[in-house]
Amino acid sequence: MALTTSRAQHPDQPSDDGDDVARRLLDSSAQLSYDPLTEVDWDTPLDKDFHGASPEWSTLYGTAYWEEMSDAQRKELTRQEAASVACTGIWFEMILQQMILRDIYSKDPTDDTFQWALTEIADECRHSIMFARGAKKLGAPAYRPRRVAVELGRLFKTTAFGEAAYAAILVAEEVLDVMQRDWMRDERVVPFVRTINNIHVVEESRHMMFAREETRKHLARAGRVRRRIHAVMIAISAYVIVTSMVNREVYANAGLDEERALREARANEHHKSMVRASCSGLMEFLSSCGLLTRPALFWYKRAHLI
């Protein structure tokens, strides 16, 4: 599902039917939503003959270390990496929910946009529980972002508003969306993870549509200074999110030399290219909104998003 605008409409402008967008999202949610507690096979024991994610998305894929690893080690690594991504997703979904609640706190509860926002929060609650159970079933510990990332997230969720909040939400959702589309179609990935990814992709498509609409709507009221400040805030949040996806402890938990794995992962051009490709649509949107300023580009390049 994608948000379309006429060619004559400036990209910064929200669509003329913003309320209609919320109504259509509510209708879509009523027709196509999932309950992970019943849709995902939680009872079948983990089959270690499967990967946890598409191998090509592993941070070590294409490195010398990857070539030395046994098939069992590669599968264990992708399971740990998938669990780390899930835990990072929970962390950001908690930030997302608080930002949306602050945004709608004093708005009209009879409005479709207000009701859609609550629907999105309900979706994210279910997703967080789903990711938590998925990480546990993959045999992983509770991976947590670095302390500095946690504190930056605490600051961001308290201070971000308008386009800064919604564009940051979009960044997190878009980065996950592309990789999860690959994982859900990959028969090498353990079936319950494929189901989790399918649920998340379907429901997040509505969230991304809403985030784009809200970003445009808020930018239409933003002055030049606010726009430039928020462009950098969004870029820094993107850097923190992307660099927090895979916790360094996944390597030791997969039985690897953590320091060597970390060195090779940081230098892995294949993985960097995968991340850049996954963000091409996102960067095009941010550019169309005037949010790819020179200072912002510094952070996107550091995160290998562009």
PDB file of C-alpha atoms in Angstrom:
ATOM      1  CA  MET A   1       0.000   0.000   0.000  1.00  0.00           C
ATOM      2  CA  ALA A   2       1.457   3.380  -0.924  1.00  0.00           C
ATOM      3  CA  LEU A   3       0.429   6.996  -0.549  1.00  0.00           C
ATOM      4  CA  THR A   4      -0.002   8.649  -3.928  1.00  0.00           C
ATOM      5  CA  THR A   5      -0.169  12.334  -4.730  1.00  0.00           C
ATOM      6  CA  SER A   6      -0.869  14.209  -7.931  1.00  0.00           C
ATOM      7  CA  ARG A   7       2.067  15.543  -9.936  1.00  0.00           C
ATOM      8  CA  ALA A   8       0.880  19.091  -9.347  1.00  0.00           C
ATOM      9  CA  GLN A   9       1.006  18.729  -5.571  1.00  0.00           C
ATOM     10  CA  HIS A  10       4.196  19.953  -3.871  1.00  0.00           C
ATOM     11  CA  PRO A  11       5.846  17.018  -2.035  1.00  0.00           C
ATOM     12  CA  ASP A  12       5.835  18.968   1.242  1.00  0.00           C
ATOM     13  CA  GLN A  13       2.064  19.332   1.137  1.00  0.00           C
ATOM     14  CA  PRO A  14      -0.218  16.796   2.807  1.00  0.00           C
ATOM     15  CA  SER A  15      -2.830  15.184   0.629  1.00  0.00           C
ATOM     16  CA  ASP A  16      -6.152  17.029   0.403  1.00  0.00           C
ATOM     17  CA  ASP A  17      -7.947  14.111   2.005  1.00  0.00           C
ATOM     18  CA  GLY A  18      -5.898  13.588   5.178  1.00  0.00           C
ATOM     19  CA  ASP A  19      -8.972  12.490   7.136  1.00  0.00           C
ATOM     20  CA  ASP A  20      -9.878  10.116   4.324  1.00  0.00           C
ATOM     21  CA  VAL A  21      -6.417   8.527   4.575  1.00  0.00           C
ATOM     22  CA  ALA A  22      -7.065   7.749   8.249  1.00  0.00           C
ATOM     23  CA  ARG A  23     -10.510   6.335   7.436  1.00  0.00           C
ATOM     24  CA  ARG A  24      -9.076   4.087   4.722  1.00  0.00           C
ATOM     25  CA  LEU A  25      -6.379   2.897   7.107  1.00  0.00           C
ATOM     26  CA  LEU A  26      -8.993   2.080   9.728  1.00  0.00           C
ATOM     27  CA  ASP A  27     -11.017   0.154   7.154  1.00  0.00           C
ATOM     28  CA  SER A  28      -7.911  -1.723   5.993  1.00  0.00           C
ATOM     29  CA  SER A  29      -7.013  -2.592   9.581  1.00  0.00           C
ATOM     30  CA  ALA A  30     -10.509  -3.940  10.196  1.00  0.00           C
ATOM     31  CA  GLN A  31     -10.248  -6.144   7.103  1.00  0.00           C
ATOM     32  CA  LEU A  32      -6.648  -7.331   7.384  1.00  0.00           C
ATOM     33  CA  SER A  33      -4.997  -7.571  10.780  1.00  0.00           C
ATOM     34  CA  TYR A  34      -3.457 -10.507  12.636  1.00  0.00           C
ATOM     35  CA  ASP A  35      -3.296 -11.848  16.158  1.00  0.00           C
ATOM     36  CA  PRO A  36       0.286 -13.135  16.543  1.00  0.00           C
ATOM     37  CA  LEU A  37      -0.723 -15.279  19.529  1.00  0.00           C
ATOM     38  CA  THR A  38      -2.801 -17.486  17.236  1.00  0.00           C
ATOM     39  CA  GLU A  39      -1.232 -16.898  13.799  1.00  0.00           C
ATOM     40  CA  VAL A  40       2.358 -17.789  14.743  1.00  0.00           C
ATOM     41  CA  ASP A  41       3.337 -21.380  15.506  1.00  0.00           C
ATOM     42  CA  TRP A  42       4.786 -20.956  18.986  1.00  0.00           C
ATOM     43  CA  ASP A  43       4.518 -24.616  19.981  1.00  0.00           C
ATOM     44  CA  THR A  44       6.730 -26.413  17.441  1.00  0.00           C
ATOM     45  CA  PRO A  45      10.305 -26.642  18.781  1.00  0.00           C
ATOM     46  CA  LEU A  46      12.946 -24.548  17.035  1.00  0.00           C
ATOM     47  CA  ASP A  47      14.362 -26.385  14.000  1.00  0.00           C
ATOM     48  CA  LYS A  48      18.061 -25.516  13.863  1.00  0.00           C
ATOM     49  CA  ASP A  49      18.323 -26.647  10.260  1.00  0.00           C
ATOM     50  CA  PHE A  50      16.899 -23.248   9.325  1.00  0.00           C
ATOM     51  CA  HIS A  51      18.336 -19.747   9.325  1.00  0.00           C
ATOM     52  CA  GLY A  52      16.836 -16.963  11.426  1.00  0.00           C
ATOM     53  CA  ALA A  53      17.133 -14.501   8.531  1.00  0.00           C
ATOM     54  CA  SER A  54      18.187 -14.564   4.897  1.00  0.00           C
ATOM     55  CA  PRO A  55      21.949 -15.265   4.963  1.00  0.00           C
ATOM     56  CA  GLU A  56      22.605 -12.409   2.533  1.00  0.00           C
ATOM     57  CA  TRP A  57      21.425 -10.009   5.245  1.00  0.00           C
ATOM     58  CA  SER A  58      23.949 -11.279   7.787  1.00  0.00           C
ATOM     59  CA  THR A  59      26.512  -8.685   8.818  1.00  0.00           C
ATOM     60  CA  LEU A  60      29.268 -11.210   8.035  1.00  0.00           C
ATOM     61  CA  TYR A  61      27.954 -12.485   4.688  1.00  0.00           C
ATOM     62  CA  GLY A  62      30.654 -12.120   2.030  1.00  0.00           C
ATOM     63  CA  THR A  63      33.530 -11.798   4.507  1.00  0.00           C
ATOM     64  CA  ALA A  64      36.497 -14.119   4.961  1.00  0.00           C
ATOM     65  CA  TYR A  65      35.096 -15.107   8.346  1.00  0.00           C
ATOM     66  CA  TRP A  66      31.798 -16.176   6.738  1.00  0.00           C
ATOM     67  CA  GLU A  67      33.688 -18.468   4.360  1.00  0.00           C
ATOM     68  CA  GLU A  68      35.439 -20.136   7.302  1.00  0.00           C
ATOM     69  CA  MET A  69      32.250 -20.752   9.277  1.00  0.00           C
ATOM     70  CA  SER A  70      30.405 -24.059   9.216  1.00  0.00           C
ATOM     71  CA  ASP A  71      26.823 -24.208   7.969  1.00  0.00           C
ATOM     72  CA  ALA A  72      25.622 -24.658  11.556  1.00  0.00           C
ATOM     73  CA  GLN A  73      27.547 -21.555  12.692  1.00  0.00           C
ATOM     74  CA  ARG A  74      26.088 -19.471   9.878  1.00  0.00           C
ATOM     75  CA  LYS A  75      22.562 -20.530  10.808  1.00  0.00           C
ATOM     76  CA  GLU A  76      23.166 -19.816  14.480  1.00  0.00           C
ATOM     77  CA  LEU A  77      24.558 -16.380  13.635  1.00  0.00           C
ATOM     78  CA  THR A  78      21.514 -15.447  11.527  1.00  0.00           C
ATOM     79  CA  ARG A  79      19.229 -16.603  14.336  1.00  0.00           C
ATOM     80  CA  GLN A  80      21.060 -14.402  16.839  1.00  0.00           C
ATOM     81  CA  GLU A  81      21.070 -11.464  14.426  1.00  0.00           C
ATOM     82  CA  ALA A  82      17.335 -11.838  13.762  1.00  0.00           C
ATOM     83  CA  ALA A  83      16.706 -11.845  17.514  1.00  0.00           C
ATOM     84  CA  SER A  84      18.822  -8.704  17.921  1.00  0.00           C
ATOM     85  CA  VAL A  85      16.842  -6.927  15.183  1.00  0.00           C
ATOM     86  CA  ALA A  86      13.620  -7.973  16.937  1.00  0.00           C
ATOM     87  CA  CYS A  87      14.827  -6.580  20.274  1.00  0.00           C
ATOM     88  CA  THR A  88      15.841  -3.309  18.630  1.00  0.00           C
ATOM     89  CA  GLY A  89      12.383  -3.208  17.055  1.00  0.00           C
ATOM     90  CA  ILE A  90      10.773  -3.510  20.494  1.00  0.00           C
ATOM     91  CA  TRP A  91      12.930  -0.663  21.805  1.00  0.00           C
ATOM     92  CA  PHE A  92      11.940   1.676  19.002  1.00  0.00           C
ATOM     93  CA  GLU A  93       8.284   0.638  19.023  1.00  0.00           C
ATOM     94  CA  MET A  94       8.128   1.718  22.666  1.00  0.00           C
ATOM     95  CA  ILE A  95       9.553   5.110  21.669  1.00  0.00           C
ATOM     96  CA  LEU A  96       7.103   5.322  18.765  1.00  0.00           C
ATOM     97  CA  GLN A  97       4.075   4.625  20.940  1.00  0.00           C
ATOM     98  CA  GLN A  98       4.986   7.364  23.397  1.00  0.00           C
ATOM     99  CA  MET A  99       5.535   9.940  20.636  1.00  0.00           C
ATOM    100  CA  ILE A 100       2.177   9.179  19.029  1.00  0.00           C
ATOM    101  CA  LEU A 101       0.381   9.337  22.393  1.00  0.00           C
ATOM    102  CA  ARG A 102       1.914  12.755  23.071  1.00  0.00           C
ATOM    103  CA  ASP A 103       0.892  13.943  19.603  1.00  0.00           C
ATOM    104  CA  ILE A 104      -2.789  13.007  20.020  1.00  0.00           C
ATOM    105  CA  TYR A 105      -3.057  13.720  23.775  1.00  0.00           C
ATOM    106  CA  SER A 106      -5.445  16.677  23.523  1.00  0.00           C
ATOM    107  CA  LYS A 107      -6.964  16.063  20.083  1.00  0.00           C
ATOM    108  CA  ASP A 108     -10.543  15.229  19.160  1.00  0.00           C
ATOM    109  CA  PRO A 109     -11.149  11.536  19.991  1.00  0.00           C
ATOM    110  CA  THR A 110     -14.009  11.345  17.474  1.00  0.00           C
ATOM    111  CA  ASP A 111     -11.625  12.220  14.641  1.00  0.00           C
ATOM    112  CA  ASP A 112     -10.537   9.385  12.314  1.00  0.00           C
ATOM    113  CA  THR A 113      -6.882  10.398  12.640  1.00  0.00           C
ATOM    114  CA  PHE A 114      -7.073  10.105  16.446  1.00  0.00           C
ATOM    115  CA  GLN A 115      -8.678   6.664  16.180  1.00  0.00           C
ATOM    116  CA  TRP A 116      -6.145   5.484  13.615  1.00  0.00           C
ATOM    117  CA  ALA A 117      -3.298   6.611  15.896  1.00  0.00           C
ATOM    118  CA  LEU A 118      -4.703   4.457  18.705  1.00  0.00           C
ATOM    119  CA  THR A 119      -5.082   1.557  16.256  1.00  0.00           C
ATOM    120  CA  GLU A 120      -1.420   1.909  15.305  1.00  0.00           C
ATOM    121  CA  ILE A 121      -0.393   1.882  18.954  1.00  0.00           C
ATOM    122  CA  ALA A 122      -2.423  -1.305  19.469  1.00  0.00           C
ATOM    123  CA  ASP A 123      -0.641  -2.851  16.468  1.00  0.00           C
ATOM    124  CA  GLU A 124       2.745  -1.917  17.907  1.00  0.00           C
ATOM    125  CA  CYS A 125       1.879  -3.464  21.276  1.00  0.00           C
ATOM    126  CA  ARG A 126       1.080  -6.758  19.546  1.00  0.00           C
ATOM    127  CA  HIS A 127       4.249  -6.502  17.436  1.00  0.00           C
ATOM    128  CA  SER A 128       6.430  -5.965  20.499  1.00  0.00           C
ATOM    129  CA  ILE A 129       4.994  -9.046  22.209  1.00  0.00           C
ATOM    130  CA  MET A 130       5.448 -10.998  18.961  1.00  0.00           C
ATOM    131  CA  PHE A 131       9.082  -9.912  18.627  1.00  0.00           C
ATOM    132  CA  ALA A 132       9.779 -10.713  22.278  1.00  0.00           C
ATOM    133  CA  ARG A 133       8.386 -14.235  21.954  1.00  0.00           C
ATOM    134  CA  GLY A 134      10.185 -14.690  18.647  1.00  0.00           C
ATOM    135  CA  ALA A 135      13.567 -13.706  20.086  1.00  0.00           C
ATOM    136  CA  LYS A 136      13.055 -16.085  23.002  1.00  0.00           C
ATOM    137  CA  LYS A 137      12.133 -18.959  20.683  1.00  0.00           C
ATOM    138  CA  LEU A 138      15.284 -18.287  18.633  1.00  0.00           C
ATOM    139  CA  GLY A 139      17.280 -19.056  21.774  1.00  0.00           C
ATOM    140  CA  ALA A 140      18.620 -15.543  22.186  1.00  0.00           C
ATOM    141  CA  PRO A 141      19.097 -13.348  25.250  1.00  0.00           C
ATOM    142  CA  ALA A 142      17.456  -9.934  25.640  1.00  0.00           C
ATOM    143  CA  TYR A 143      19.673  -7.843  23.379  1.00  0.00           C
ATOM    144  CA  ARG A 144      19.616  -4.190  24.385  1.00  0.00           C
ATOM    145  CA  PRO A 145      20.948  -1.079  22.622  1.00  0.00           C
ATOM    146  CA  ARG A 146      24.047   0.606  24.024  1.00  0.00           C
ATOM    147  CA  ARG A 147      23.434   2.818  27.065  1.00  0.00           C
ATOM    148  CA  VAL A 148      24.063   5.978  25.044  1.00  0.00           C
ATOM    149  CA  ALA A 149      21.429   4.880  22.501  1.00  0.00           C
ATOM    150  CA  VAL A 150      18.923   4.172  25.272  1.00  0.00           C
ATOM    151  CA  GLU A 151      19.448   7.634  26.775  1.00  0.00           C
ATOM    152  CA  LEU A 152      19.284   9.360  23.384  1.00  0.00           C
ATOM    153  CA  GLY A 153      16.041   7.488  22.741  1.00  0.00           C
ATOM    154  CA  ARG A 154      14.707   8.677  26.101  1.00  0.00           C
ATOM    155  CA  LEU A 155      15.526  12.282  25.145  1.00  0.00           C
ATOM    156  CA  PHE A 156      14.111  11.935  21.631  1.00  0.00           C
ATOM    157  CA  LYS A 157      10.781  10.466  22.702  1.00  0.00           C
ATOM    158  CA  THR A 158      10.364  13.309  25.185  1.00  0.00           C
ATOM    159  CA  THR A 159      11.276  16.213  22.902  1.00  0.00           C
ATOM    160  CA  ALA A 160      10.565  15.188  19.295  1.00  0.00           C
ATOM    161  CA  PHE A 161       7.360  16.469  17.746  1.00  0.00           C
ATOM    162  CA  GLY A 162       5.772  16.997  14.355  1.00  0.00           C
ATOM    163  CA  GLU A 163       7.806  15.950  11.349  1.00  0.00           C
ATOM    164  CA  ALA A 164      10.796  14.988  13.518  1.00  0.00           C
ATOM    165  CA  ALA A 165       8.745  12.326  15.289  1.00  0.00           C
ATOM    166  CA  TYR A 166       6.911  10.971  12.247  1.00  0.00           C
ATOM    167  CA  ALA A 167       9.896  10.966   9.883  1.00  0.00           C
ATOM    168  CA  ALA A 168      11.974   9.114  12.503  1.00  0.00           C
ATOM    169  CA  ILE A 169       9.145   6.585  12.807  1.00  0.00           C
ATOM    170  CA  LEU A 170       9.224   6.207   9.025  1.00  0.00           C
ATOM    171  CA  VAL A 171      12.992   5.634   9.023  1.00  0.00           C
ATOM    172  CA  ALA A 172      12.751   2.740  11.473  1.00  0.00           C
ATOM    173  CA  GLU A 173       9.801   1.167   9.660  1.00  0.00           C
ATOM    174  CA  GLU A 174      11.274   1.492   6.155  1.00  0.00           C
ATOM    175  CA  VAL A 175      14.636  -0.048   7.077  1.00  0.00           C
ATOM    176  CA  LEU A 176      12.932  -3.060   8.649  1.00  0.00           C
ATOM    177  CA  ASP A 177      10.381  -3.381   5.851  1.00  0.00           C
ATOM    178  CA  VAL A 178      12.787  -4.209   3.029  1.00  0.00           C
ATOM    179  CA  MET A 179      14.827  -6.801   4.913  1.00  0.00           C
ATOM    180  CA  GLN A 180      11.710  -8.455   6.326  1.00  0.00           C
ATOM    181  CA  ARG A 181      10.166  -8.732   2.861  1.00  0.00           C
ATOM    182  CA  ASP A 182      13.209 -10.770   1.874  1.00  0.00           C
ATOM    183  CA  TRP A 183      13.075 -12.927   5.013  1.00  0.00           C
ATOM    184  CA  MET A 184       9.372 -13.738   4.766  1.00  0.00           C
ATOM    185  CA  ARG A 185       9.791 -15.135   1.223  1.00  0.00           C
ATOM    186  CA  ASP A 186      12.973 -17.098   1.944  1.00  0.00           C
ATOM    187  CA  GLU A 187      12.360 -20.814   2.484  1.00  0.00           C
ATOM    188  CA  ARG A 188      15.754 -21.101   4.188  1.00  0.00           C
ATOM    189  CA  VAL A 189      14.336 -19.042   7.093  1.00  0.00           C
ATOM    190  CA  VAL A 190      12.622 -20.893   9.938  1.00  0.00           C
ATOM    191  CA  PRO A 191       8.832 -20.878   9.283  1.00  0.00           C
ATOM    192  CA  PHE A 192       7.690 -19.081  12.448  1.00  0.00           C
ATOM    193  CA  VAL A 193      10.064 -16.176  11.712  1.00  0.00           C
ATOM    194  CA  ARG A 194       8.678 -15.965   8.180  1.00  0.00           C
ATOM    195  CA  THR A 195       5.180 -15.680   9.655  1.00  0.00           C
ATOM    196  CA  ILE A 196       6.308 -12.959  12.061  1.00  0.00           C
ATOM    197  CA  ASN A 197       7.857 -11.012   9.204  1.00  0.00           C
ATOM    198  CA  ASN A 198       4.767 -11.394   7.043  1.00  0.00           C
ATOM    199  CA  ILE A 199       2.521 -10.029   9.808  1.00  0.00           C
ATOM    200  CA  HIS A 200       4.852  -7.110  10.431  1.00  0.00           C
ATOM    201  CA  VAL A 201       5.195  -6.204   6.736  1.00  0.00           C
ATOM    202  CA  VAL A 202       1.430  -6.215   6.143  1.00  0.00           C
ATOM    203  CA  GLU A 203       0.570  -4.118   9.182  1.00  0.00           C
ATOM    204  CA  GLU A 204       3.565  -1.767   8.960  1.00  0.00           C
ATOM    205  CA  SER A 205       2.617  -0.804   5.403  1.00  0.00           C
ATOM    206  CA  ARG A 206      -0.307   1.108   6.921  1.00  0.00           C
ATOM    207  CA  HIS A 207       1.940   2.682   9.548  1.00  0.00           C
ATOM    208  CA  MET A 208       4.373   3.896   6.881  1.00  0.00           C
ATOM    209  CA  MET A 209       1.539   5.444   4.883  1.00  0.00           C
ATOM    210  CA  PHE A 210       0.381   7.330   7.985  1.00  0.00           C
ATOM    211  CA  ALA A 211       3.933   8.450   8.856  1.00  0.00           C
ATOM    212  CA  ARG A 212       4.451   9.877   5.372  1.00  0.00           C
ATOM    213  CA  GLU A 213       1.126  11.695   5.495  1.00  0.00           C
ATOM    214  CA  GLU A 214       1.854  13.164   8.946  1.00  0.00           C
ATOM    215  CA  THR A 215       5.400  14.171   7.949  1.00  0.00           C
ATOM    216  CA  ARG A 216       4.059  16.097   4.960  1.00  0.00           C
ATOM    217  CA  LYS A 217       1.278  17.659   7.031  1.00  0.00           C
ATOM    218  CA  HIS A 218       3.628  18.937   9.730  1.00  0.00           C
ATOM    219  CA  LEU A 219       6.250  20.146   7.231  1.00  0.00           C
ATOM    220  CA  ALA A 220       3.623  22.325   5.559  1.00  0.00           C
ATOM    221  CA  ARG A 221       3.582  24.390   8.767  1.00  0.00           C
ATOM    222  CA  ALA A 222       7.330  24.287   9.469  1.00  0.00           C
ATOM    223  CA  GLY A 223       9.605  27.295   9.002  1.00  0.00           C
ATOM    224  CA  ARG A 224      13.110  27.134   7.536  1.00  0.00           C
ATOM    225  CA  VAL A 225      14.972  27.002  10.872  1.00  0.00           C
ATOM    226  CA  ARG A 226      12.726  24.325  12.359  1.00  0.00           C
ATOM    227  CA  ARG A 227      12.996  22.268   9.167  1.00  0.00           C
ATOM    228  CA  ARG A 228      16.808  22.360   9.224  1.00  0.00           C
ATOM    229  CA  ILE A 229      16.996  21.467  12.922  1.00  0.00           C
ATOM    230  CA  HIS A 230      14.563  18.594  12.504  1.00  0.00           C
ATOM    231  CA  ALA A 231      16.401  17.321   9.423  1.00  0.00           C
ATOM    232  CA  VAL A 232      19.472  16.743  11.604  1.00  0.00           C
ATOM    233  CA  MET A 233      17.429  15.238  14.449  1.00  0.00           C
ATOM    234  CA  ILE A 234      15.875  12.737  12.042  1.00  0.00           C
ATOM    235  CA  ALA A 235      19.264  11.851  10.578  1.00  0.00           C
ATOM    236  CA  ILE A 236      20.844  11.290  13.996  1.00  0.00           C
ATOM    237  CA  SER A 237      17.914   9.115  15.041  1.00  0.00           C
ATOM    238  CA  ALA A 238      18.381   7.104  11.825  1.00  0.00           C
ATOM    239  CA  TYR A 239      22.062   6.619  12.644  1.00  0.00           C
ATOM    240  CA  VAL A 240      21.289   5.448  16.186  1.00  0.00           C
ATOM    241  CA  ILE A 241      18.552   3.062  15.021  1.00  0.00           C
ATOM    242  CA  VAL A 242      20.569   1.455  12.219  1.00  0.00           C
ATOM    243  CA  THR A 243      23.762   1.070  14.255  1.00  0.00           C
ATOM    244  CA  SER A 244      21.746  -0.523  17.067  1.00  0.00           C
ATOM    245  CA  MET A 245      20.151  -3.218  14.892  1.00  0.00           C
ATOM    246  CA  VAL A 246      22.775  -5.897  15.496  1.00  0.00           C
ATOM    247  CA  ASN A 247      24.238  -6.081  18.981  1.00  0.00           C
ATOM    248  CA  ARG A 248      27.940  -6.970  19.111  1.00  0.00           C
ATOM    249  CA  GLU A 249      27.154  -9.788  21.555  1.00  0.00           C
ATOM    250  CA  VAL A 250      25.493 -11.819  18.777  1.00  0.00           C
ATOM    251  CA  TYR A 251      28.928 -12.962  17.600  1.00  0.00           C
ATOM    252  CA  ALA A 252      30.029 -14.432  20.920  1.00  0.00           C
ATOM    253  CA  ASN A 253      26.595 -16.013  21.371  1.00  0.00           C
ATOM    254  CA  ALA A 254      26.999 -17.661  17.979  1.00  0.00           C
ATOM    255  CA  GLY A 255      30.327 -19.120  19.095  1.00  0.00           C
ATOM    256  CA  LEU A 256      32.511 -16.679  17.136  1.00  0.00           C
ATOM    257  CA  ASP A 257      35.497 -14.520  18.001  1.00  0.00           C
ATOM    258  CA  GLU A 258      33.648 -11.306  18.874  1.00  0.00           C
ATOM    259  CA  GLU A 259      36.492  -8.885  18.126  1.00  0.00           C
ATOM    260  CA  ARG A 260      37.336 -10.409  14.773  1.00  0.00           C
ATOM    261  CA  ALA A 261      33.680 -10.662  13.777  1.00  0.00           C
ATOM    262  CA  LEU A 262      33.097  -7.045  14.747  1.00  0.00           C
ATOM    263  CA  ARG A 263      36.078  -5.864  12.660  1.00  0.00           C
ATOM    264  CA  GLU A 264      34.953  -7.779   9.585  1.00  0.00           C
ATOM    265  CA  ALA A 265      31.308  -6.729   9.997  1.00  0.00           C
ATOM    266  CA  ARG A 266      32.283  -3.049  10.178  1.00  0.00           C
ATOM    267  CA  ALA A 267      34.300  -3.376   6.969  1.00  0.00           C
ATOM    268  CA  ASN A 268      31.708  -5.476   5.135  1.00  0.00           C
ATOM    269  CA  GLU A 269      30.886  -3.617   1.904  1.00  0.00           C
ATOM    270  CA  HIS A 270      28.251  -6.194   0.931  1.00  0.00           C
ATOM    271  CA  HIS A 271      26.164  -5.474   4.023  1.00  0.00           C
ATOM    272  CA  LYS A 272      26.570  -1.725   3.589  1.00  0.00           C
ATOM    273  CA  SER A 273      25.287  -1.998   0.019  1.00  0.00           C
ATOM    274  CA  MET A 274      22.277  -4.041   1.189  1.00  0.00           C
ATOM    275  CA  VAL A 275      21.376  -1.340   3.709  1.00  0.00           C
ATOM    276  CA  ARG A 276      21.783   1.446   1.142  1.00  0.00           C
ATOM    277  CA  ALA A 277      19.592  -0.369  -1.371  1.00  0.00           C
ATOM    278  CA  SER A 278      16.897  -0.916   1.258  1.00  0.00           C
ATOM    279  CA  CYS A 279      16.740   2.829   1.933  1.00  0.00           C
ATOM    280  CA  SER A 280      16.582   4.193  -1.609  1.00  0.00           C
ATOM    281  CA  GLY A 281      12.831   4.886  -1.442  1.00  0.00           C
ATOM    282  CA  LEU A 282      13.162   6.437   2.002  1.00  0.00           C
ATOM    283  CA  MET A 283      15.966   8.761   0.880  1.00  0.00           C
ATOM    284  CA  GLU A 284      13.927   9.805  -2.153  1.00  0.00           C
ATOM    285  CA  PHE A 285      11.009  10.721   0.126  1.00  0.00           C
ATOM    286  CA  LEU A 286      13.196  12.668   2.577  1.00  0.00           C
ATOM    287  CA  SER A 287      14.826  14.500  -0.339  1.00  0.00           C
ATOM    288  CA  SER A 288      11.426  15.433  -1.785  1.00  0.00           C
ATOM    289  CA  CYS A 289      10.538  16.926   1.606  1.00  0.00           C
ATOM    290  CA  GLY A 290      13.735  18.993   1.833  1.00  0.00           C
ATOM    291  CA  LEU A 291      15.085  16.942   4.748  1.00  0.00           C
ATOM    292  CA  LEU A 292      18.384  15.843   3.177  1.00  0.00           C
ATOM    293  CA  THR A 293      20.380  18.888   4.234  1.00  0.00           C
ATOM    294  CA  ARG A 294      24.188  18.859   4.231  1.00  0.00           C
ATOM    295  CA  PRO A 295      24.457  18.220   8.024  1.00  0.00           C
ATOM    296  CA  ALA A 296      21.803  15.477   7.769  1.00  0.00           C
ATOM    297  CA  LEU A 297      23.670  13.789   4.909  1.00  0.00           C
ATOM    298  CA  PHE A 298      26.723  13.433   7.162  1.00  0.00           C
ATOM    299  CA  TRP A 299      24.771  11.140   9.515  1.00  0.00           C
ATOM    300  CA  TYR A 300      23.053   9.162   6.738  1.00  0.00           C
ATOM    301  CA  LYS A 301      26.443   8.464   5.148  1.00  0.00           C
ATOM    302  CA  ARG A 302      27.885   7.379   8.502  1.00  0.00           C
ATOM    303  CA  ALA A 303      25.018   4.900   8.828  1.00  0.00           C
ATOM    304  CA  HIS A 304      25.568   3.743   5.211  1.00  0.00           C
ATOM    305  CA  LEU A 305      22.000   4.702   4.316  1.00  0.00           C
ATOM    306  CA  ILE A 306      23.147   6.750   1.349  1.00  0.00           C
TER     307      ILE A 306
END
